[in-house]
Amino acid sequence: MVTWEFPPRIVGGIARHCYGLSRALVKKGHEVYLVTLDFPGAPLYEEVDGVKVYRTKVELGHPDFIVWTLLFNHFMEKKIAMASKEASFDVIHVHDWLTAPAGISSKHYLNRPLVSTVHSTEVGRAQGLHTPSSYLIDGLEWWLTYESKRIIVASYSMKREIEGHFRLPQDKIDVIPNAIDPEQYEKNVDRQAIRARYRVGDHERLVLFIGRLVPQKGVEHMIRAVPKVVKEHPEAKFIIVGEGWSKGYLESLTKSIGCEDRVTFLGFLPDQDLVDLTLSADLLVVPSSYEPFGIVALEGMAAGVPVVASNTGGLSEIIEHDRTGVLVYPGDPKSIAWGINRVLSDPAYSNYLIQNAKRRIAEIYSWEAVAEKTLKVYEAAEENSPT
Amino acid sequence: MSMRIPPIPDETYFLCMLHNIGAIMPERSLSIEEIAERTAMDPSKVEENLRKLISSNYIEINVVGGIKRYHVTINGIRKVLSMYS
């Protein structure tokens, strides 16, 4: 498995996905060699629940991101070649464009089939292709899908997107949803103490956002909804968890609409703190404008927190409106406020959503099921020609 | 649904460059002169960006042999990665 993100190098959902999938494959009796990038404090080699994790040190640098990406792929190829002396790989599985060059060249020199998971696309993330770098990333994404024997996506909306954009045959793409570890959320926490740690009083209602602070996540629209929520629920307090390049803009926006006393930016939180905070929240908002899957919605559902999410992409497939959560119009603060107010105003409705959502998680979104489906894709990739 | 995407601030691009040239831990930290050389930027501009990023905890300073050297913090790395993931 080749990925640029693996814990503790966590930014978005890719790290969590690779962590969950690789461990589940090992649990099923398979050997997983995972090649990723180094991170301060993490060892260059370790075994994580049986997964052999090789972290690549990037020995050369360049200020340009694309040049740097191509450089780190070179060092990853070297690492993959080294690992291939210890074991004979059956399949090479690459996650997103960032590690595409290393995966593609490994496919050719190891003569093994390549499987790729497309977590998102440049054209979706950037809402179009506006710069030379965007065009190159889009090209690398196409190249990865072309070279892959099988392609995995997490939602039907993503399948439609890449089928159309990269002109791919539909029978080359498999839809396997993301998953979570529901056991992580099966614990009792001292809600009062945790809320106090983040300065949320007993009488206040904690509305949570978790995600990267980038435009596609729609945090701006949620912040613009805050005055409309506070008007009906002055006890609502919004906590925003995550890092991202638009953080400064979002903090300024919060101040400019006079909501800084109702909105707190926490930055990045370690996983355990994140679980505790989620378990202590009254509501989780996923206001994305573009969301190929939306693993954070699953985490909220597993934690027993009602979820208000945009009716877009994978979120529309995870959440059944009025049954397992509330779907609102993407990019529409009025609609987001409506969804939040609806849940905060009706505890019985909130409880109904929570119970339905928990059942749904247990039925569909387990890593064991995802590993089982992924193994079937690997088998299909190995059939007939090796590459 | 189209979005109004705010421009990426200059200091974020600068942070990205510092990350890409490898200054991501104390032992790989760089002086202002070294950063200016490797990024082809004016030292005064480098200093200005560093000041902003230090105040946001995305850059840390360590002093080696009386010279201030700078590297990207773990939060800074996460900010950079959010641009491309």
Coordinates of C-alpha atoms in Angstrom, one line a residue:
Chain A
M1 CA 0.0 0.0 0.0
V2 CA 1.4 3.4 -0.9
T3 CA 0.1 6.6 0.7
W4 CA 1.5 10.0 1.5
E5 CA -0.6 10.1 4.7
F6 CA -0.5 7.6 7.5
P7 CA -0.7 8.3 11.3
P8 CA 0.7 10.3 12.9
R9 CA 0.9 12.2 9.5
I10 CA -2.8 13.0 9.5
V11 CA -4.5 15.7 7.5
G12 CA -7.7 14.4 6.1
G13 CA -9.5 11.1 5.6
I14 CA -6.7 9.3 3.7
A15 CA -4.6 8.6 6.8
R16 CA -7.5 7.2 8.7
H17 CA -8.7 5.1 5.7
C18 CA -5.2 3.6 5.1
Y19 CA -4.9 2.9 8.9
G20 CA -8.3 1.2 9.1
L21 CA -8.0 -0.8 5.9
S22 CA -4.4 -2.0 6.3
R23 CA -5.1 -3.3 9.9
A24 CA -8.3 -5.0 8.8
L25 CA -6.4 -6.8 5.9
V26 CA -3.8 -8.0 8.4
K27 CA -6.6 -9.2 10.7
K28 CA -7.8 -11.3 7.8
G29 CA -4.5 -13.0 7.6
H30 CA -2.8 -11.0 4.8
E31 CA 0.6 -9.3 4.9
V32 CA 0.5 -5.6 4.3
Y33 CA 3.6 -3.5 3.6
L34 CA 2.8 0.2 3.7
V35 CA 5.1 2.8 2.3
T36 CA 4.5 6.4 3.3
L37 CA 6.3 9.7 4.1
D38 CA 8.3 10.5 7.3
F39 CA 6.9 12.7 10.0
P40 CA 8.7 14.4 13.0
G41 CA 8.9 11.9 15.9
A42 CA 7.7 8.8 13.9
P43 CA 10.2 6.0 13.3
L44 CA 11.3 5.2 9.7
Y45 CA 10.1 1.6 10.2
E46 CA 7.6 0.1 12.7
E47 CA 4.9 -2.5 12.8
V48 CA 1.4 -1.1 13.6
D49 CA -0.9 -4.0 14.6
G50 CA 1.0 -6.2 12.2
V51 CA 1.2 -3.7 9.3
K52 CA 4.8 -3.2 8.2
V53 CA 5.1 0.6 7.9
Y54 CA 8.1 2.1 6.0
R55 CA 8.4 5.8 6.3
T56 CA 10.4 7.5 3.5
K57 CA 12.8 10.3 4.3
V58 CA 12.9 12.9 1.5
E59 CA 16.6 13.6 1.0
L60 CA 16.2 16.5 -1.5
G61 CA 13.9 19.5 -1.5
H62 CA 12.6 22.2 -3.8
P63 CA 10.3 25.1 -3.0
D64 CA 7.8 24.1 -5.7
F65 CA 5.2 21.6 -4.4
I66 CA 5.0 19.6 -7.6
V67 CA 8.7 19.2 -8.0
W68 CA 8.9 18.2 -4.3
T69 CA 6.1 15.6 -4.9
L70 CA 8.0 14.1 -7.8
L71 CA 11.1 14.0 -5.7
F72 CA 9.4 12.2 -2.8
N73 CA 7.9 9.7 -5.2
H74 CA 11.4 8.8 -6.3
F75 CA 12.5 8.1 -2.7
M76 CA 9.3 6.1 -2.2
E77 CA 10.1 4.0 -5.3
K78 CA 13.4 3.2 -3.7
K79 CA 11.6 2.2 -0.4
I80 CA 9.2 0.0 -2.4
A81 CA 12.1 -1.7 -4.2
M82 CA 13.8 -2.3 -0.8
A83 CA 10.6 -3.8 0.7
S84 CA 10.0 -6.0 -2.4
K85 CA 13.3 -7.8 -1.5
E86 CA 11.6 -9.0 1.7
A87 CA 8.3 -10.2 0.2
S88 CA 6.7 -10.9 -3.2
F89 CA 3.8 -8.5 -3.5
D90 CA 0.5 -9.6 -5.1
V91 CA -0.9 -6.2 -5.7
I92 CA 0.3 -2.6 -5.4
H93 CA -2.5 -0.3 -4.0
V94 CA -2.0 3.5 -4.3
H95 CA -4.1 6.2 -2.7
D96 CA -4.6 9.4 -4.7
W97 CA -2.4 11.2 -7.2
L98 CA 0.3 12.2 -4.7
T99 CA 1.9 8.7 -4.8
A100 CA 0.8 7.9 -8.3
P101 CA 4.3 8.0 -9.9
A102 CA 5.8 5.7 -7.3
G103 CA 2.9 3.2 -7.7
I104 CA 3.0 3.3 -11.5
S105 CA 6.7 2.7 -11.8
S106 CA 6.5 -0.1 -9.2
K107 CA 3.8 -1.8 -11.2
H108 CA 6.1 -1.9 -14.2
Y109 CA 9.3 -3.0 -12.5
L110 CA 7.6 -5.5 -10.2
N111 CA 5.2 -6.7 -12.9
R112 CA 2.3 -6.7 -10.5
P113 CA -1.2 -5.3 -11.0
L114 CA -1.9 -1.7 -9.7
V115 CA -5.1 -0.9 -7.8
S116 CA -5.8 2.7 -7.0
T117 CA -8.3 4.4 -4.6
V118 CA -9.4 7.8 -5.8
H119 CA -10.4 9.7 -2.7
S120 CA -11.1 13.0 -4.4
T121 CA -10.2 14.8 -7.6
E122 CA -8.4 18.1 -8.3
V123 CA -11.3 19.4 -10.4
G124 CA -13.6 18.7 -7.4
R125 CA -11.3 20.1 -4.7
A126 CA -10.4 23.3 -6.6
Q127 CA -13.9 23.6 -8.2
G128 CA -12.3 23.6 -11.6
L129 CA -8.8 23.7 -13.0
H130 CA -7.4 27.2 -12.6
T131 CA -3.6 26.9 -12.5
P132 CA -0.8 25.1 -14.3
S133 CA -0.3 22.9 -11.1
S134 CA -4.0 22.0 -11.1
Y135 CA -3.8 20.9 -14.7
L136 CA -0.7 18.8 -13.9
I137 CA -2.4 17.2 -10.9
D138 CA -5.5 16.5 -13.0
G139 CA -3.2 14.8 -15.5
L140 CA -1.5 12.7 -12.9
E141 CA -4.9 11.6 -11.6
W142 CA -6.0 10.6 -15.1
W143 CA -2.6 8.8 -15.6
L144 CA -3.2 6.9 -12.3
T145 CA -6.7 5.7 -13.4
Y146 CA -5.3 4.7 -16.8
E147 CA -2.5 2.6 -15.4
S148 CA -4.7 1.0 -12.7
K149 CA -6.2 -2.4 -13.3
R150 CA -9.0 -1.6 -10.9
I151 CA -10.1 1.7 -9.3
I152 CA -11.8 2.0 -6.0
V153 CA -14.0 5.0 -5.0
A154 CA -16.0 5.5 -1.8
S155 CA -19.3 6.6 -3.2
Y156 CA -21.5 6.4 -6.3
S157 CA -21.2 10.2 -6.7
M158 CA -17.4 9.8 -7.0
K159 CA -17.8 7.0 -9.4
R160 CA -20.0 9.2 -11.7
E161 CA -17.5 12.0 -11.3
I162 CA -14.4 10.1 -12.4
E163 CA -16.3 8.1 -15.1
G164 CA -17.3 11.4 -16.7
H165 CA -14.2 13.5 -16.1
F166 CA -11.5 10.8 -17.0
R167 CA -13.7 9.0 -19.5
L168 CA -13.3 5.7 -17.7
P169 CA -15.2 2.4 -18.5
Q170 CA -17.7 2.0 -15.7
D171 CA -16.8 -1.7 -15.1
K172 CA -13.3 -0.7 -14.1
I173 CA -14.5 1.1 -11.0
D174 CA -15.7 -0.5 -7.7
V175 CA -17.6 1.4 -5.0
I176 CA -16.5 0.5 -1.5
P177 CA -17.6 2.9 1.2
N178 CA -15.3 4.1 3.9
A179 CA -15.6 2.7 7.4
I180 CA -14.8 3.5 11.0
D181 CA -14.0 1.7 14.3
P182 CA -17.3 2.0 16.2
E183 CA -15.6 0.5 19.3
Q184 CA -13.6 3.8 19.6
Y185 CA -16.9 5.4 20.5
E186 CA -18.2 2.8 22.9
K187 CA -16.9 4.3 26.1
N188 CA -18.2 6.5 28.9
V189 CA -16.7 9.9 29.1
D190 CA -17.1 12.7 31.7
R191 CA -18.9 15.0 29.3
Q192 CA -19.1 17.8 31.8
A193 CA -15.3 17.7 32.4
I194 CA -14.5 17.5 28.7
R195 CA -16.9 20.3 27.8
A196 CA -15.4 22.4 30.6
R197 CA -11.9 21.8 29.1
Y198 CA -13.1 23.5 25.9
R199 CA -15.0 26.2 27.9
V200 CA -18.5 24.9 27.1
G201 CA -20.8 25.5 30.1
D202 CA -23.5 23.0 31.3
H203 CA -26.3 25.2 30.0
E204 CA -24.7 25.5 26.5
R205 CA -25.2 23.3 23.4
L206 CA -22.0 22.2 21.7
V207 CA -22.2 22.3 17.9
L208 CA -19.1 20.7 16.4
F209 CA -17.3 20.9 13.1
I210 CA -14.3 18.5 12.4
G211 CA -12.3 18.8 9.2
R212 CA -9.7 20.5 7.1
L213 CA -10.2 24.3 7.0
V214 CA -10.3 24.5 3.2
P215 CA -13.1 26.0 1.1
Q216 CA -14.5 22.7 -0.1
K217 CA -15.4 21.8 3.5
G218 CA -17.9 24.7 3.6
V219 CA -17.0 26.0 7.1
E220 CA -17.6 29.5 5.8
H221 CA -21.3 28.7 5.2
M222 CA -21.6 27.2 8.7
I223 CA -20.0 30.3 10.3
R224 CA -22.5 32.5 8.3
A225 CA -25.3 30.4 9.8
V226 CA -24.1 31.1 13.4
P227 CA -26.1 34.4 13.9
K228 CA -29.3 32.6 12.6
V229 CA -28.8 29.7 15.1
V230 CA -27.9 32.0 18.0
K231 CA -31.0 34.0 17.5
E232 CA -33.1 30.9 18.2
H233 CA -30.6 29.2 20.5
P234 CA -28.4 31.7 22.3
E235 CA -27.0 28.8 24.2
A236 CA -25.4 27.3 21.1
K237 CA -21.6 27.2 21.0
F238 CA -19.6 26.2 17.9
I239 CA -16.3 24.4 18.1
I240 CA -14.2 24.1 15.0
V241 CA -11.5 21.4 15.0
G242 CA -8.9 21.2 12.2
E243 CA -6.1 22.9 10.4
G244 CA -6.0 24.3 6.9
W245 CA -4.9 27.2 4.7
S246 CA -8.1 29.1 5.0
K247 CA -8.0 29.2 8.8
G248 CA -7.0 32.9 9.0
Y249 CA -9.8 33.9 6.6
L250 CA -12.4 32.0 8.7
E251 CA -11.2 33.5 11.9
S252 CA -11.5 37.0 10.4
L253 CA -14.9 36.2 9.0
T254 CA -16.1 35.1 12.5
K255 CA -14.9 38.4 14.0
S256 CA -16.4 40.4 11.2
I257 CA -19.9 39.0 11.8
G258 CA -19.5 39.5 15.5
C259 CA -19.6 35.8 16.5
E260 CA -16.2 35.3 18.1
D261 CA -17.8 34.7 21.5
R262 CA -19.9 31.8 20.0
V263 CA -17.2 30.2 17.8
T264 CA -13.9 28.6 19.0
F265 CA -11.1 27.4 16.7
L266 CA -9.2 24.6 18.3
G267 CA -6.7 23.6 15.6
F268 CA -5.7 20.0 15.2
L269 CA -6.6 17.6 18.0
P270 CA -5.1 14.2 18.6
D271 CA -7.4 11.2 17.9
Q272 CA -8.3 10.4 21.5
D273 CA -9.2 14.0 22.3
L274 CA -11.2 14.1 19.2
V275 CA -13.2 11.0 20.1
D276 CA -13.9 12.5 23.6
L277 CA -15.0 15.8 22.2
T278 CA -17.3 14.1 19.7
L279 CA -18.9 12.0 22.4
S280 CA -19.5 15.2 24.4
A281 CA -21.1 17.2 21.5
D282 CA -24.8 17.9 21.0
L283 CA -24.6 18.1 17.2
L284 CA -22.1 17.6 14.4
V285 CA -22.2 19.7 11.2
V286 CA -20.7 18.6 7.9
P287 CA -21.3 21.6 5.7
S288 CA -19.1 20.5 2.7
S289 CA -19.6 21.9 -0.8
Y290 CA -17.6 19.0 -2.3
E291 CA -17.4 15.7 -0.4
P292 CA -16.5 12.5 -2.2
F293 CA -17.4 10.5 1.0
G294 CA -17.5 12.3 4.4
I295 CA -16.0 9.9 7.0
V296 CA -16.6 12.5 9.7
A297 CA -20.3 12.0 9.3
L298 CA -19.9 8.3 10.1
E299 CA -17.8 9.2 13.2
G300 CA -20.6 11.5 14.5
M301 CA -23.2 8.8 13.8
A302 CA -21.1 6.2 15.7
A303 CA -20.6 8.5 18.6
G304 CA -24.4 9.0 19.0
V305 CA -24.3 12.6 17.9
P306 CA -27.0 13.9 15.5
V307 CA -25.5 14.9 12.1
V308 CA -26.6 17.9 10.0
A309 CA -24.8 17.5 6.6
S310 CA -24.9 19.0 3.1
N311 CA -26.9 17.1 0.5
T312 CA -23.9 16.5 -1.7
G313 CA -21.6 13.7 -2.9
G314 CA -21.0 10.8 -0.5
L315 CA -22.9 12.5 2.3
S316 CA -26.2 12.1 0.4
E317 CA -25.5 8.4 0.3
I318 CA -24.5 8.0 4.0
I319 CA -27.3 10.0 5.4
E320 CA -31.0 9.3 4.9
H321 CA -32.8 12.6 5.5
D322 CA -35.0 12.8 8.5
R323 CA -34.1 9.2 9.4
T324 CA -30.3 9.0 10.2
G325 CA -29.5 12.7 10.0
V326 CA -30.6 16.0 8.5
L327 CA -29.6 17.0 4.9
V328 CA -29.3 20.7 4.1
Y329 CA -28.5 22.6 0.9
P330 CA -24.8 22.9 0.3
G331 CA -23.4 26.5 0.5
D332 CA -26.6 27.8 2.0
P333 CA -26.2 29.3 5.5
K334 CA -30.0 29.7 5.8
S335 CA -30.5 26.0 5.2
I336 CA -27.6 25.0 7.5
A337 CA -29.1 27.1 10.3
W338 CA -32.5 25.5 9.6
G339 CA -31.0 22.0 10.1
I340 CA -29.1 22.9 13.2
N341 CA -32.2 24.7 14.8
R342 CA -34.4 21.8 13.9
V343 CA -32.2 19.3 15.9
L344 CA -31.5 21.6 18.8
S345 CA -35.2 22.4 19.2
D346 CA -36.5 18.9 19.4
P347 CA -34.7 16.4 21.8
A348 CA -37.0 13.5 20.8
Y349 CA -36.3 14.0 17.1
S350 CA -32.5 14.2 17.9
N351 CA -32.7 10.9 19.8
Y352 CA -34.6 9.3 16.9
L353 CA -31.9 10.3 14.5
I354 CA -29.2 9.0 16.8
Q355 CA -30.7 5.6 17.3
N356 CA -31.3 5.1 13.5
A357 CA -27.8 6.2 12.7
K358 CA -26.2 3.8 15.1
R359 CA -28.0 0.9 13.6
R360 CA -27.0 1.9 10.1
I361 CA -23.3 2.1 11.1
A362 CA -23.3 -1.3 12.6
E363 CA -25.0 -2.8 9.5
I364 CA -22.7 -1.3 6.7
Y365 CA -19.7 0.7 7.7
S366 CA -17.2 -1.8 9.3
W367 CA -13.5 -2.2 8.3
E368 CA -14.1 -5.9 8.2
A369 CA -16.6 -5.4 5.4
V370 CA -14.4 -2.9 3.6
A371 CA -11.4 -5.3 3.8
E372 CA -13.6 -8.2 2.4
K373 CA -14.7 -6.1 -0.6
T374 CA -11.2 -4.7 -1.2
L375 CA -9.8 -8.3 -1.3
K376 CA -12.3 -9.1 -4.0
V377 CA -11.0 -6.1 -6.0
Y378 CA -7.4 -7.4 -5.5
E379 CA -8.5 -10.8 -6.8
A380 CA -10.1 -9.2 -9.8
A381 CA -7.0 -7.2 -10.5
E382 CA -4.8 -10.4 -10.4
E383 CA -7.0 -12.2 -12.9
N384 CA -5.6 -12.8 -16.4
S385 CA -2.8 -10.4 -17.2
P386 CA -0.7 -9.4 -14.2
T387 CA -0.7 -5.7 -15.0
Chain B
M1 CA -22.5 24.9 -6.4
S2 CA -19.8 27.4 -7.0
M3 CA -17.7 28.8 -4.1
R4 CA -16.0 32.1 -3.5
I5 CA -12.5 30.7 -2.8
P6 CA -10.5 33.2 -0.7
P7 CA -6.9 33.7 -2.0
I8 CA -4.2 31.7 -0.3
P9 CA -2.2 34.1 1.8
D10 CA 1.5 34.8 0.8
E11 CA 2.8 33.5 4.1
T12 CA 1.0 30.2 3.5
Y13 CA 2.8 29.8 0.1
F14 CA 6.0 30.7 2.0
L15 CA 5.3 28.0 4.6
C16 CA 4.7 25.5 1.8
M17 CA 8.1 26.4 0.3
L18 CA 9.9 26.0 3.6
H19 CA 8.2 22.6 4.0
N20 CA 9.2 21.5 0.5
I21 CA 12.8 22.4 0.9
G22 CA 12.9 20.1 3.9
A23 CA 12.9 22.4 7.0
I24 CA 10.5 20.3 9.0
M25 CA 12.4 19.5 12.1
P26 CA 15.0 21.2 14.4
E27 CA 17.9 19.3 12.9
R28 CA 16.9 20.4 9.4
S29 CA 16.2 24.1 10.4
L30 CA 17.6 26.9 8.2
S31 CA 18.8 30.4 8.8
I32 CA 17.2 33.5 7.1
E33 CA 20.1 33.7 4.6
E34 CA 19.8 30.0 3.7
I35 CA 16.0 30.3 3.3
A36 CA 16.4 33.4 1.1
E37 CA 19.0 31.6 -1.1
R38 CA 16.9 28.5 -1.6
T39 CA 13.6 30.2 -2.2
A40 CA 15.1 33.1 -4.3
M41 CA 13.3 35.6 -1.9
D42 CA 14.5 38.8 -0.4
P43 CA 15.8 38.3 3.2
S44 CA 13.5 41.1 4.4
K45 CA 10.5 39.4 2.9
V46 CA 11.6 36.1 4.4
E47 CA 11.8 37.7 7.8
E48 CA 8.4 39.3 7.4
N49 CA 6.8 36.0 6.6
L50 CA 8.6 34.2 9.4
R51 CA 7.3 36.7 11.9
K52 CA 3.7 36.1 10.9
L53 CA 4.1 32.3 10.9
I54 CA 5.9 32.2 14.3
S55 CA 3.0 34.2 15.9
S56 CA 0.6 31.5 14.5
N57 CA 2.8 28.7 15.8
Y58 CA 3.5 27.3 12.3
I59 CA 7.2 28.0 12.6
E60 CA 9.6 27.5 15.5
I61 CA 13.0 29.0 16.1
N62 CA 16.1 27.4 17.5
V63 CA 19.4 29.0 18.1
V64 CA 22.5 27.1 17.0
G65 CA 25.9 28.7 17.5
G66 CA 24.3 32.1 18.1
I67 CA 22.4 31.9 14.8
K68 CA 18.6 31.8 14.6
R69 CA 17.4 28.8 12.6
Y70 CA 13.8 28.2 11.6
H71 CA 11.7 25.1 10.9
V72 CA 8.0 24.2 10.2
T73 CA 6.1 22.8 13.3
I74 CA 3.8 19.8 13.2
N75 CA 0.8 22.1 12.9
G76 CA 2.6 23.9 10.1
I77 CA 3.1 20.6 8.2
R78 CA -0.6 19.9 8.6
K79 CA -1.5 23.3 7.2
V80 CA 0.7 22.7 4.2
L81 CA -0.7 19.3 3.5
S82 CA -4.3 20.7 3.6
M83 CA -3.5 22.6 0.4
Y84 CA -3.0 19.5 -1.6
S85 CA -5.0 16.6 0.0

